[in-house]
Every structure is written in C-alpha cells, then in structure tokens.
C-alpha cells in the first residue's frame, strides 16, 4: 500500500516526509520534478507517474503537492481519495492547510498521519475519531505541552472506534441542537463564439454541519432525486434505502462532514446562468484593435449574480489596453498580457460592460486566434441543476432541532471563446 508521503511546495522543496512500511529515498521525487517541468501549470502534473520501482500518486491543493509513493499496483483513486482526506483533516485541525502552518504544527501532523495509516493501509480517516485520538492544537495546550513535556495524544481509545457507527462518538451533548446543510454546485462550461454550449457539467456537494445530542437518525428527501444518478456518499448513508426509495437515511457524524458529492453531465439538465457578448477585433494593417465585452444574467430564476470576475489571456502582440468599465475595476499587465476585470454584482437593468482599444505591435501579423474569456461568479440561494431538498426528519431522539438548508452556485472552469 502507501509506503511514503512527501509534501512539496510550489518552488520544488520537500518540506515534510513521512514513511510507513519502509524508508523511500527522496531521490524518487526526481521523477515527479521532471513531470512538473514538462507541465505548463501545477494543475497539469499527471496524477499518476510510473517509475522503474515505484508509482507516484499526487494531488495539488493549497499550493502544495501531496505525493504518495507506492510499490505495488493499487486502485489509483483509492490513494488519491486518501490524499484529499489528509488535506481535509489538516484543514479541519489547523483552520488552513499551508506550508507555514504545517511546519508550525509538525508534531501534531506526524501524530495524525501515524493514526490515519497503519502499516500503509488507511485506518482512522474520520475527523471526529482523530480528534479524540489526537487533540487539535490550541495555544493553552501548546504551552502546557511545552512545560510538562506531554503530547496531544488522547488518554483513551475513541468510543466510536469500537462501535458499529465508527464515525460518531457516544455521549454527545449540546445545549443548542442544530443541523445545517449546504448544497454547493460548481458549473464547468465551454461556450463557443456564437453563444452555443460546447460542454457543460455540474460538480455538486452537500456539506453538513450537524450538532445534535445523543444518537439521532436523520432522513433527507429531495423533490427531484432523479437528478442524482452519479453520486458518491459518506459511509454513514444507508445505500440500500437510497437504491430502493431515493431517500438519504443516516446516523450523522458529529460536526462538519461531506454527506455526498454528485455529478450532472447531461447537457439538457445544465442551465448556463450567464452570457457574454463580445466584439474583439484585430486588423492586419493597423496598430489598434477593438475590445468590447458585456456580461449579463441568463436562467438565474431571478437570483442575483455576484462576485463576478472576468479574466482573459491576451495575445503576445498586444502591448497595452485603454479600456473603460461601466462598473468595477480592471487591470492589464503588459508583461504577462493578463487582463482582469472585477465586476462585482450584476445589475440586470444596467449590464456591466468593458470597452476600449488595444495597442498592437507595429508590423506584427494578426494573432492566429482570439483570446478566451474566463469567468468566476457566485449565485446565492440557487442550485443551478434544480436540485431541491424536500424535507429533513429526525428519529431516535425526543427534542426538536433547528434545521436549515442553503444553496449556492459558483463557476468552476467557465470559459467563453471569442
């Protein structure tokens, strides 16, 4: 299974390593560095890199590469999922997952990794269980540990680890009982120059924050569960009940967790919430070009589009740009040729536009292709797939909890070709 884990920063330094089954030399990462050099961007490094004696599997998050070393063939997604779980655990423990934070808490990091894998096989990956085994660092605990020489390791085994519900500890008590669910959808799309959709898909998750006393049993039903055909569940969900009734039935972990993630790729189910009108023209003989773009809402069920940021990588021949935005601020970097326009919130009555001219290199030929426009945006209280929660019920406990559902749609890789 997993022999070693290396953490590599964006400048190519290995700042942490952990070995389980056997010590693997750092030189194995040379194959990773070669692949990193060949890739134009960090996200383009292949997730699986075969070497003569090992396989290197990696994920890139928070500007850090998490590289696992294995010696025998295993399902790659199994290792990649574990690496994502490691990152999520660090984030849960320390608030953020970054190189300085990991270096500051290096002892806790090693203790957590020791519990997450046993002889190279995943053991305790649930955040609740880990927090009972290894206490999260606090300023007071750090001071006490420094004075007394003690560690963050818990005194006893987690109660949940020995039960049939390993993700939930026993004896949970809260004065305020509450269960909140966030339905977050990320839309990836490529739109061609005429406004037609080339590809569009939705990656969705339902994140939960459940703080309930005792051992509650929850059921969550949807208005239109048929949308969810490509789904990945948290282990707490009873799969048989979902298959037969399309109802989520589960005993929830305590605290924050991801209940499910899903994927909608059917073109007819993916509504595009924004449109971009563009007029970008370069002339052969002239040293000036024209640039106009307008952004507007489309199929948003009356919800406001906010946090809109438009970016575009301009051709090398563009020396400078003289633009006037109707709202927001724009910047153009003449070195990297990157145009960025922070639009903010779109007002449907007065659509935001960016217009002006481009100064082109004298004598240079017209660029081979027009630039592509990348969009970022957020829409609160809307799941663009149309997914809606019908009801949330609780069994097994007498009290009435506070319940809340929140929806949000945001752009993933949203690209408009011009």
GROMACS .gro file of C-alpha atoms in nm:
model
  418
    1UNK     CA    1   0.000   0.000   0.000
    2UNK     CA    2   0.130   0.354   0.070
    3UNK     CA    3   0.499   0.346   0.166
    4UNK     CA    4   0.579   0.715   0.198
    5UNK     CA    5   0.429   1.063   0.171
    6UNK     CA    6   0.621   1.371   0.055
    7UNK     CA    7   0.493   1.728   0.082
    8UNK     CA    8   0.641   1.955  -0.186
    9UNK     CA    9   0.591   2.332  -0.209
   10UNK     CA   10   0.547   2.533  -0.529
   11UNK     CA   11   0.919   2.611  -0.551
   12UNK     CA   12   1.003   2.238  -0.555
   13UNK     CA   13   1.131   2.190  -0.196
   14UNK     CA   14   1.036   1.880   0.002
   15UNK     CA   15   0.941   2.030   0.338
   16UNK     CA   16   0.794   1.721   0.506
   17UNK     CA   17   0.819   1.346   0.457
   18UNK     CA   18   0.656   1.053   0.638
   19UNK     CA   19   0.737   0.684   0.592
   20UNK     CA   20   0.523   0.388   0.698
   21UNK     CA   21   0.631   0.049   0.559
   22UNK     CA   22   0.988   0.135   0.458
   23UNK     CA   23   1.200   0.445   0.413
   24UNK     CA   24   1.195   0.552   0.047
   25UNK     CA   25   1.477   0.783  -0.061
   26UNK     CA   26   1.391   1.142  -0.153
   27UNK     CA   27   1.556   1.082  -0.491
   28UNK     CA   28   1.233   0.911  -0.606
   29UNK     CA   29   1.081   1.261  -0.627
   30UNK     CA   30   1.319   1.345  -0.917
   31UNK     CA   31   1.070   1.171  -1.149
   32UNK     CA   32   0.799   1.398  -1.009
   33UNK     CA   33   1.012   1.710  -1.063
   34UNK     CA   34   1.072   1.608  -1.428
   35UNK     CA   35   0.696   1.574  -1.484
   36UNK     CA   36   0.644   1.909  -1.309
   37UNK     CA   37   0.888   2.079  -1.550
   38UNK     CA   38   0.707   1.933  -1.853
   39UNK     CA   39   0.366   2.056  -1.728
   40UNK     CA   40   0.290   2.421  -1.803
   41UNK     CA   41   0.079   2.465  -1.486
   42UNK     CA   42   0.079   2.296  -1.145
   43UNK     CA   43  -0.272   2.155  -1.210
   44UNK     CA   44  -0.145   1.979  -1.525
   45UNK     CA   45   0.105   1.749  -1.349
   46UNK     CA   46  -0.013   1.388  -1.414
   47UNK     CA   47  -0.176   1.242  -1.101
   48UNK     CA   48  -0.005   0.904  -1.158
   49UNK     CA   49   0.365   0.887  -1.252
   50UNK     CA   50   0.520   0.541  -1.305
   51UNK     CA   51   0.891   0.499  -1.218
   52UNK     CA   52   1.109   0.183  -1.251
   53UNK     CA   53   1.034   0.061  -0.895
   54UNK     CA   54   0.751   0.282  -0.766
   55UNK     CA   55   0.435   0.466  -0.861
   56UNK     CA   56   0.399   0.830  -0.756
   57UNK     CA   57   0.041   0.949  -0.698
   58UNK     CA   58  -0.017   1.315  -0.624
   59UNK     CA   59  -0.280   1.581  -0.558
   60UNK     CA   60  -0.223   1.959  -0.571
   61UNK     CA   61  -0.408   2.168  -0.314
   62UNK     CA   62  -0.335   2.497  -0.137
   63UNK     CA   63  -0.016   2.538  -0.347
   64UNK     CA   64   0.125   2.213  -0.203
   65UNK     CA   65   0.183   1.880  -0.381
   66UNK     CA   66   0.096   1.576  -0.166
   67UNK     CA   67   0.292   1.290  -0.326
   68UNK     CA   68   0.232   0.929  -0.215
   69UNK     CA   69   0.482   0.656  -0.304
   70UNK     CA   70   0.358   0.300  -0.362
   71UNK     CA   71   0.547  -0.012  -0.475
   72UNK     CA   72   0.265  -0.239  -0.590
   73UNK     CA   73  -0.037  -0.169  -0.808
   74UNK     CA   74  -0.338  -0.034  -0.617
   75UNK     CA   75  -0.652   0.144  -0.744
   76UNK     CA   76  -0.520   0.500  -0.803
   77UNK     CA   77  -0.845   0.667  -0.693
   78UNK     CA   78  -0.815   0.490  -0.357
   79UNK     CA   79  -0.481   0.662  -0.289
   80UNK     CA   80  -0.593   0.998  -0.437
   81UNK     CA   81  -0.907   0.996  -0.219
   82UNK     CA   82  -0.688   0.925   0.085
   83UNK     CA   83  -0.460   1.219  -0.002
   84UNK     CA   84  -0.763   1.450  -0.028
   85UNK     CA   85  -0.875   1.319   0.312
   86UNK     CA   86  -0.531   1.409   0.456
   87UNK     CA   87  -0.564   1.767   0.325
   88UNK     CA   88  -0.920   1.799   0.462
   89UNK     CA   89  -0.803   1.671   0.801
   90UNK     CA   90  -0.520   1.927   0.818
   91UNK     CA   91  -0.768   2.199   0.726
   92UNK     CA   92  -1.006   2.080   0.998
   93UNK     CA   93  -0.727   2.068   1.260
   94UNK     CA   94  -0.543   2.392   1.183
   95UNK     CA   95  -0.805   2.609   1.007
   96UNK     CA   96  -0.589   2.640   0.697
   97UNK     CA   97  -0.362   2.395   0.518
   98UNK     CA   98  -0.045   2.583   0.422
   99UNK     CA   99   0.331   2.526   0.442
  100UNK     CA  100   0.394   2.761   0.741
  101UNK     CA  101   0.104   2.613   0.940
  102UNK     CA  102   0.219   2.253   0.874
  103UNK     CA  103   0.576   2.346   0.980
  104UNK     CA  104   0.448   2.515   1.298
  105UNK     CA  105   0.244   2.206   1.394
  106UNK     CA  106   0.483   1.942   1.268
  107UNK     CA  107   0.448   1.719   1.578
  108UNK     CA  108   0.066   1.706   1.552
  109UNK     CA  109   0.097   1.646   1.174
  110UNK     CA  110   0.316   1.339   1.232
  111UNK     CA  111   0.085   1.210   1.508
  112UNK     CA  112  -0.222   1.249   1.283
  113UNK     CA  113  -0.052   1.078   0.986
  114UNK     CA  114   0.055   0.792   1.215
  115UNK     CA  115  -0.310   0.732   1.309
  116UNK     CA  116  -0.450   0.777   0.957
  117UNK     CA  117  -0.239   0.495   0.811
  118UNK     CA  118  -0.145   0.169   0.979
  119UNK     CA  119   0.140  -0.014   0.804
  120UNK     CA  120   0.047   0.172   0.485
  121UNK     CA  121  -0.330   0.099   0.500
  122UNK     CA  122  -0.596   0.362   0.589
  123UNK     CA  123  -0.713   0.322   0.948
  124UNK     CA  124  -0.877   0.628   1.110
  125UNK     CA  125  -0.977   0.886   0.850
  126UNK     CA  126  -1.284   1.030   1.024
  127UNK     CA  127  -1.219   1.373   1.173
  128UNK     CA  128  -1.423   1.301   1.489
  129UNK     CA  129  -1.227   0.986   1.569
  130UNK     CA  130  -0.893   1.154   1.500
  131UNK     CA  131  -0.977   1.446   1.730
  132UNK     CA  132  -1.035   1.202   2.016
  133UNK     CA  133  -0.707   1.024   1.941
  134UNK     CA  134  -0.501   1.340   1.878
  135UNK     CA  135  -0.631   1.661   2.039
  136UNK     CA  136  -0.629   1.962   1.800
  137UNK     CA  137  -0.363   2.221   1.894
  138UNK     CA  138  -0.464   2.527   2.098
  139UNK     CA  139  -0.239   2.798   2.244
  140UNK     CA  140  -0.308   2.677   2.601
  141UNK     CA  141  -0.242   2.311   2.510
  142UNK     CA  142   0.082   2.406   2.332
  143UNK     CA  143   0.204   2.599   2.638
  144UNK     CA  144   0.113   2.311   2.875
  145UNK     CA  145   0.284   2.056   2.645
  146UNK     CA  146   0.600   2.270   2.632
  147UNK     CA  147   0.616   2.299   3.013
  148UNK     CA  148   0.517   1.940   3.103
  149UNK     CA  149   0.667   1.760   2.804
  150UNK     CA  150   0.332   1.589   2.730
  151UNK     CA  151   0.180   1.543   2.383
  152UNK     CA  152  -0.159   1.590   2.214
  153UNK     CA  153  -0.226   1.214   2.212
  154UNK     CA  154  -0.555   1.126   2.388
  155UNK     CA  155  -0.564   0.911   2.705
  156UNK     CA  156  -0.814   0.653   2.582
  157UNK     CA  157  -0.946   0.491   2.267
  158UNK     CA  158  -1.229   0.678   2.090
  159UNK     CA  159  -1.566   0.535   2.192
  160UNK     CA  160  -1.691   0.533   1.832
  161UNK     CA  161  -1.397   0.329   1.702
  162UNK     CA  162  -1.528   0.017   1.876
  163UNK     CA  163  -1.895   0.056   1.773
  164UNK     CA  164  -2.090  -0.020   1.455
  165UNK     CA  165  -2.104   0.357   1.394
  166UNK     CA  166  -1.731   0.439   1.390
  167UNK     CA  167  -1.786   0.790   1.257
  168UNK     CA  168  -1.983   0.908   1.564
  169UNK     CA  169  -1.867   0.921   1.925
  170UNK     CA  170  -2.106   0.827   2.207
  171UNK     CA  171  -2.236   1.062   2.474
  172UNK     CA  172  -2.256   1.373   2.255
  173UNK     CA  173  -2.436   1.661   2.433
  174UNK     CA  174  -2.535   2.007   2.304
  175UNK     CA  175  -2.749   2.284   2.456
  176UNK     CA  176  -2.848   2.403   2.105
  177UNK     CA  177  -2.929   2.116   1.871
  178UNK     CA  178  -2.891   2.216   1.507
  179UNK     CA  179  -2.846   2.058   1.163
  180UNK     CA  180  -2.744   2.273   0.866
  181UNK     CA  181  -2.692   2.157   0.508
  182UNK     CA  182  -2.520   2.349   0.225
  183UNK     CA  183  -2.593   2.245  -0.134
  184UNK     CA  184  -2.298   2.385  -0.333
  185UNK     CA  185  -2.278   2.343  -0.712
  186UNK     CA  186  -1.983   2.429  -0.933
  187UNK     CA  187  -2.052   2.469  -1.305
  188UNK     CA  188  -1.781   2.391  -1.562
  189UNK     CA  189  -1.862   2.506  -1.916
  190UNK     CA  190  -1.713   2.595  -2.253
  191UNK     CA  191  -1.921   2.838  -2.462
  192UNK     CA  192  -1.832   2.898  -2.829
  193UNK     CA  193  -1.818   3.240  -3.002
  194UNK     CA  194  -2.183   3.222  -3.113
  195UNK     CA  195  -2.303   3.157  -2.756
  196UNK     CA  196  -2.375   2.783  -2.801
  197UNK     CA  197  -2.271   2.542  -2.526
  198UNK     CA  198  -1.991   2.305  -2.627
  199UNK     CA  199  -1.966   2.124  -2.293
  200UNK     CA  200  -2.130   2.189  -1.958
  201UNK     CA  201  -2.134   1.986  -1.638
  202UNK     CA  202  -2.205   2.039  -1.271
  203UNK     CA  203  -2.000   1.913  -0.978
  204UNK     CA  204  -2.217   1.932  -0.666
  205UNK     CA  205  -2.167   1.860  -0.296
  206UNK     CA  206  -2.389   1.861   0.010
  207UNK     CA  207  -2.185   1.970   0.313
  208UNK     CA  208  -2.335   1.930   0.656
  209UNK     CA  209  -2.279   2.081   0.999
  210UNK     CA  210  -2.466   1.863   1.247
  211UNK     CA  211  -2.454   1.931   1.621
  212UNK     CA  212  -2.713   1.703   1.776
  213UNK     CA  213  -2.729   1.538   2.118
  214UNK     CA  214  -2.731   1.158   2.153
  215UNK     CA  215  -2.760   0.921   1.856
  216UNK     CA  216  -3.009   1.080   1.611
  217UNK     CA  217  -3.119   0.907   1.292
  218UNK     CA  218  -3.184   1.150   1.005
  219UNK     CA  219  -3.366   1.115   0.673
  220UNK     CA  220  -3.326   1.367   0.392
  221UNK     CA  221  -3.556   1.356   0.089
  222UNK     CA  222  -3.541   1.553  -0.238
  223UNK     CA  223  -3.807   1.700  -0.468
  224UNK     CA  224  -3.628   1.559  -0.774
  225UNK     CA  225  -3.390   1.279  -0.672
  226UNK     CA  226  -3.367   1.153  -1.032
  227UNK     CA  227  -3.105   1.426  -1.091
  228UNK     CA  228  -2.869   1.233  -0.865
  229UNK     CA  229  -2.756   0.937  -1.072
  230UNK     CA  230  -2.376   0.979  -1.045
  231UNK     CA  231  -2.329   1.005  -0.667
  232UNK     CA  232  -2.061   0.939  -0.405
  233UNK     CA  233  -2.180   0.902  -0.043
  234UNK     CA  234  -2.030   0.940   0.303
  235UNK     CA  235  -2.003   0.592   0.465
  236UNK     CA  236  -2.285   0.683   0.708
  237UNK     CA  237  -2.552   0.675   0.430
  238UNK     CA  238  -2.758   0.354   0.409
  239UNK     CA  239  -2.714   0.268   0.043
  240UNK     CA  240  -2.993   0.004   0.022
  241UNK     CA  241  -3.253   0.262   0.131
  242UNK     CA  242  -3.124   0.511  -0.129
  243UNK     CA  243  -3.142   0.248  -0.406
  244UNK     CA  244  -3.497   0.145  -0.324
  245UNK     CA  245  -3.663   0.473  -0.211
  246UNK     CA  246  -3.423   0.750  -0.322
  247UNK     CA  247  -3.413   0.878   0.040
  248UNK     CA  248  -3.092   0.954   0.233
  249UNK     CA  249  -3.108   0.776   0.568
  250UNK     CA  250  -2.808   0.810   0.803
  251UNK     CA  251  -2.673   0.848   1.156
  252UNK     CA  252  -2.464   1.164   1.107
  253UNK     CA  253  -2.105   1.219   1.224
  254UNK     CA  254  -2.070   1.488   1.487
  255UNK     CA  255  -1.969   1.827   1.343
  256UNK     CA  256  -1.876   1.913   0.984
  257UNK     CA  257  -1.872   1.648   0.711
  258UNK     CA  258  -1.948   1.598   0.341
  259UNK     CA  259  -2.268   1.399   0.310
  260UNK     CA  260  -2.246   1.340  -0.065
  261UNK     CA  261  -2.094   1.464  -0.387
  262UNK     CA  262  -2.259   1.430  -0.726
  263UNK     CA  263  -2.201   1.499  -1.094
  264UNK     CA  264  -2.456   1.617  -1.353
  265UNK     CA  265  -2.326   1.594  -1.710
  266UNK     CA  266  -2.644   1.565  -1.918
  267UNK     CA  267  -2.638   1.878  -2.141
  268UNK     CA  268  -3.015   1.928  -2.120
  269UNK     CA  269  -3.000   1.947  -1.737
  270UNK     CA  270  -2.724   2.210  -1.718
  271UNK     CA  271  -2.857   2.567  -1.739
  272UNK     CA  272  -2.597   2.836  -1.820
  273UNK     CA  273  -2.657   3.125  -1.574
  274UNK     CA  274  -2.456   3.399  -1.752
  275UNK     CA  275  -2.387   3.515  -2.106
  276UNK     CA  276  -2.102   3.723  -2.251
  277UNK     CA  277  -2.144   3.946  -2.557
  278UNK     CA  278  -1.805   4.017  -2.711
  279UNK     CA  279  -1.652   4.206  -3.001
  280UNK     CA  280  -1.274   4.161  -3.012
  281UNK     CA  281  -1.112   4.251  -3.344
  282UNK     CA  282  -0.755   4.285  -3.469
  283UNK     CA  283  -0.675   4.445  -3.806
  284UNK     CA  284  -0.380   4.336  -4.020
  285UNK     CA  285  -0.251   4.678  -4.121
  286UNK     CA  286  -0.348   4.878  -3.810
  287UNK     CA  287  -0.165   4.902  -3.477
  288UNK     CA  288  -0.500   4.936  -3.295
  289UNK     CA  289  -0.756   4.669  -3.206
  290UNK     CA  290  -1.111   4.691  -3.072
  291UNK     CA  291  -1.222   4.530  -2.744
  292UNK     CA  292  -1.580   4.517  -2.612
  293UNK     CA  293  -1.743   4.275  -2.369
  294UNK     CA  294  -2.076   4.282  -2.184
  295UNK     CA  295  -2.181   4.033  -1.913
  296UNK     CA  296  -2.546   3.958  -1.835
  297UNK     CA  297  -2.763   3.709  -1.640
  298UNK     CA  298  -2.949   3.420  -1.802
  299UNK     CA  299  -3.164   3.144  -1.642
  300UNK     CA  300  -3.097   3.253  -1.282
  301UNK     CA  301  -3.460   3.227  -1.154
  302UNK     CA  302  -3.440   3.596  -1.054
  303UNK     CA  303  -3.141   3.543  -0.824
  304UNK     CA  304  -2.853   3.797  -0.830
  305UNK     CA  305  -2.514   3.706  -0.975
  306UNK     CA  306  -2.234   3.840  -0.756
  307UNK     CA  307  -1.857   3.817  -0.718
  308UNK     CA  308  -1.814   3.830  -1.096
  309UNK     CA  309  -1.450   3.838  -1.213
  310UNK     CA  310  -1.359   3.827  -1.583
  311UNK     CA  311  -1.004   3.730  -1.686
  312UNK     CA  312  -0.850   3.689  -2.030
  313UNK     CA  313  -0.502   3.599  -2.152
  314UNK     CA  314  -0.435   3.843  -2.438
  315UNK     CA  315  -0.210   3.755  -2.737
  316UNK     CA  316   0.163   3.840  -2.721
  317UNK     CA  317   0.120   4.115  -2.984
  318UNK     CA  318  -0.093   4.330  -2.751
  319UNK     CA  319   0.131   4.598  -2.597
  320UNK     CA  320  -0.129   4.782  -2.390
  321UNK     CA  321  -0.503   4.832  -2.349
  322UNK     CA  322  -0.704   5.151  -2.298
  323UNK     CA  323  -1.039   5.039  -2.155
  324UNK     CA  324  -1.334   5.196  -1.975
  325UNK     CA  325  -1.554   4.979  -1.750
  326UNK     CA  326  -1.917   5.078  -1.680
  327UNK     CA  327  -1.871   4.929  -1.332
  328UNK     CA  328  -1.595   4.765  -1.127
  329UNK     CA  329  -1.220   4.797  -1.180
  330UNK     CA  330  -0.992   4.644  -1.442
  331UNK     CA  331  -0.617   4.581  -1.466
  332UNK     CA  332  -0.395   4.482  -1.757
  333UNK     CA  333  -0.042   4.352  -1.702
  334UNK     CA  334   0.171   4.438  -2.009
  335UNK     CA  335   0.430   4.174  -1.910
  336UNK     CA  336   0.206   3.868  -1.861
  337UNK     CA  337  -0.064   4.007  -2.101
  338UNK     CA  338  -0.332   3.918  -1.845
  339UNK     CA  339  -0.650   4.127  -1.840
  340UNK     CA  340  -0.859   4.113  -1.520
  341UNK     CA  341  -1.192   4.286  -1.461
  342UNK     CA  342  -1.352   4.273  -1.115
  343UNK     CA  343  -1.719   4.335  -1.198
  344UNK     CA  344  -1.883   4.262  -0.861
  345UNK     CA  345  -2.263   4.225  -0.868
  346UNK     CA  346  -2.455   4.230  -1.197
  347UNK     CA  347  -2.749   4.471  -1.217
  348UNK     CA  348  -2.990   4.332  -1.483
  349UNK     CA  349  -3.124   4.684  -1.554
  350UNK     CA  350  -2.776   4.820  -1.635
  351UNK     CA  351  -2.549   4.545  -1.766
  352UNK     CA  352  -2.176   4.587  -1.694
  353UNK     CA  353  -1.953   4.641  -2.000
  354UNK     CA  354  -1.583   4.695  -2.069
  355UNK     CA  355  -1.496   4.884  -2.389
  356UNK     CA  356  -1.187   5.036  -2.545
  357UNK     CA  357  -0.888   4.987  -2.773
  358UNK     CA  358  -0.578   4.768  -2.779
  359UNK     CA  359  -0.231   4.892  -2.883
  360UNK     CA  360  -0.068   4.628  -3.103
  361UNK     CA  361   0.293   4.570  -3.201
  362UNK     CA  362   0.377   4.765  -3.518
  363UNK     CA  363   0.426   4.543  -3.821
  364UNK     CA  364   0.325   4.225  -3.635
  365UNK     CA  365   0.078   3.996  -3.810
  366UNK     CA  366  -0.277   3.949  -3.680
  367UNK     CA  367  -0.294   3.690  -3.393
  368UNK     CA  368  -0.387   3.337  -3.504
  369UNK     CA  369  -0.676   3.315  -3.261
  370UNK     CA  370  -0.884   3.543  -3.042
  371UNK     CA  371  -0.837   3.526  -2.663
  372UNK     CA  372  -1.067   3.316  -2.446
  373UNK     CA  373  -1.260   3.476  -2.159
  374UNK     CA  374  -1.270   3.306  -1.817
  375UNK     CA  375  -1.547   3.383  -1.569
  376UNK     CA  376  -1.584   3.349  -1.194
  377UNK     CA  377  -1.918   3.415  -1.023
  378UNK     CA  378  -2.144   3.316  -0.734
  379UNK     CA  379  -2.523   3.289  -0.710
  380UNK     CA  380  -2.666   3.259  -0.357
  381UNK     CA  381  -2.981   3.055  -0.285
  382UNK     CA  382  -2.979   2.875  -0.621
  383UNK     CA  383  -2.875   2.523  -0.721
  384UNK     CA  384  -2.841   2.553  -1.097
  385UNK     CA  385  -2.922   2.183  -1.156
  386UNK     CA  386  -3.266   2.238  -1.000
  387UNK     CA  387  -3.194   2.008  -0.703
  388UNK     CA  388  -3.417   2.089  -0.405
  389UNK     CA  389  -3.439   1.936  -0.059
  390UNK     CA  390  -3.795   1.833   0.025
  391UNK     CA  391  -3.771   1.762   0.398
  392UNK     CA  392  -3.539   1.663   0.679
  393UNK     CA  393  -3.672   1.438   0.955
  394UNK     CA  394  -3.512   1.311   1.275
  395UNK     CA  395  -3.585   0.987   1.461
  396UNK     CA  396  -3.448   0.828   1.778
  397UNK     CA  397  -3.439   1.147   1.991
  398UNK     CA  398  -3.721   1.346   2.160
  399UNK     CA  399  -3.603   1.710   2.114
  400UNK     CA  400  -3.673   1.933   1.811
  401UNK     CA  401  -3.358   2.054   1.636
  402UNK     CA  402  -3.302   2.377   1.436
  403UNK     CA  403  -3.280   2.288   1.067
  404UNK     CA  404  -3.152   2.491   0.774
  405UNK     CA  405  -3.073   2.440   0.404
  406UNK     CA  406  -2.864   2.682   0.197
  407UNK     CA  407  -2.798   2.668  -0.178
  408UNK     CA  408  -2.512   2.818  -0.377
  409UNK     CA  409  -2.392   2.800  -0.739
  410UNK     CA  410  -2.044   2.911  -0.841
  411UNK     CA  411  -1.826   2.894  -1.150
  412UNK     CA  412  -1.563   2.623  -1.179
  413UNK     CA  413  -1.378   2.636  -1.511
  414UNK     CA  414  -1.613   2.859  -1.706
  415UNK     CA  415  -1.472   2.960  -2.043
  416UNK     CA  416  -1.613   3.168  -2.329
  417UNK     CA  417  -1.441   3.152  -2.668
  418UNK     CA  418  -1.433   3.467  -2.884
   0.00000   0.00000   0.00000
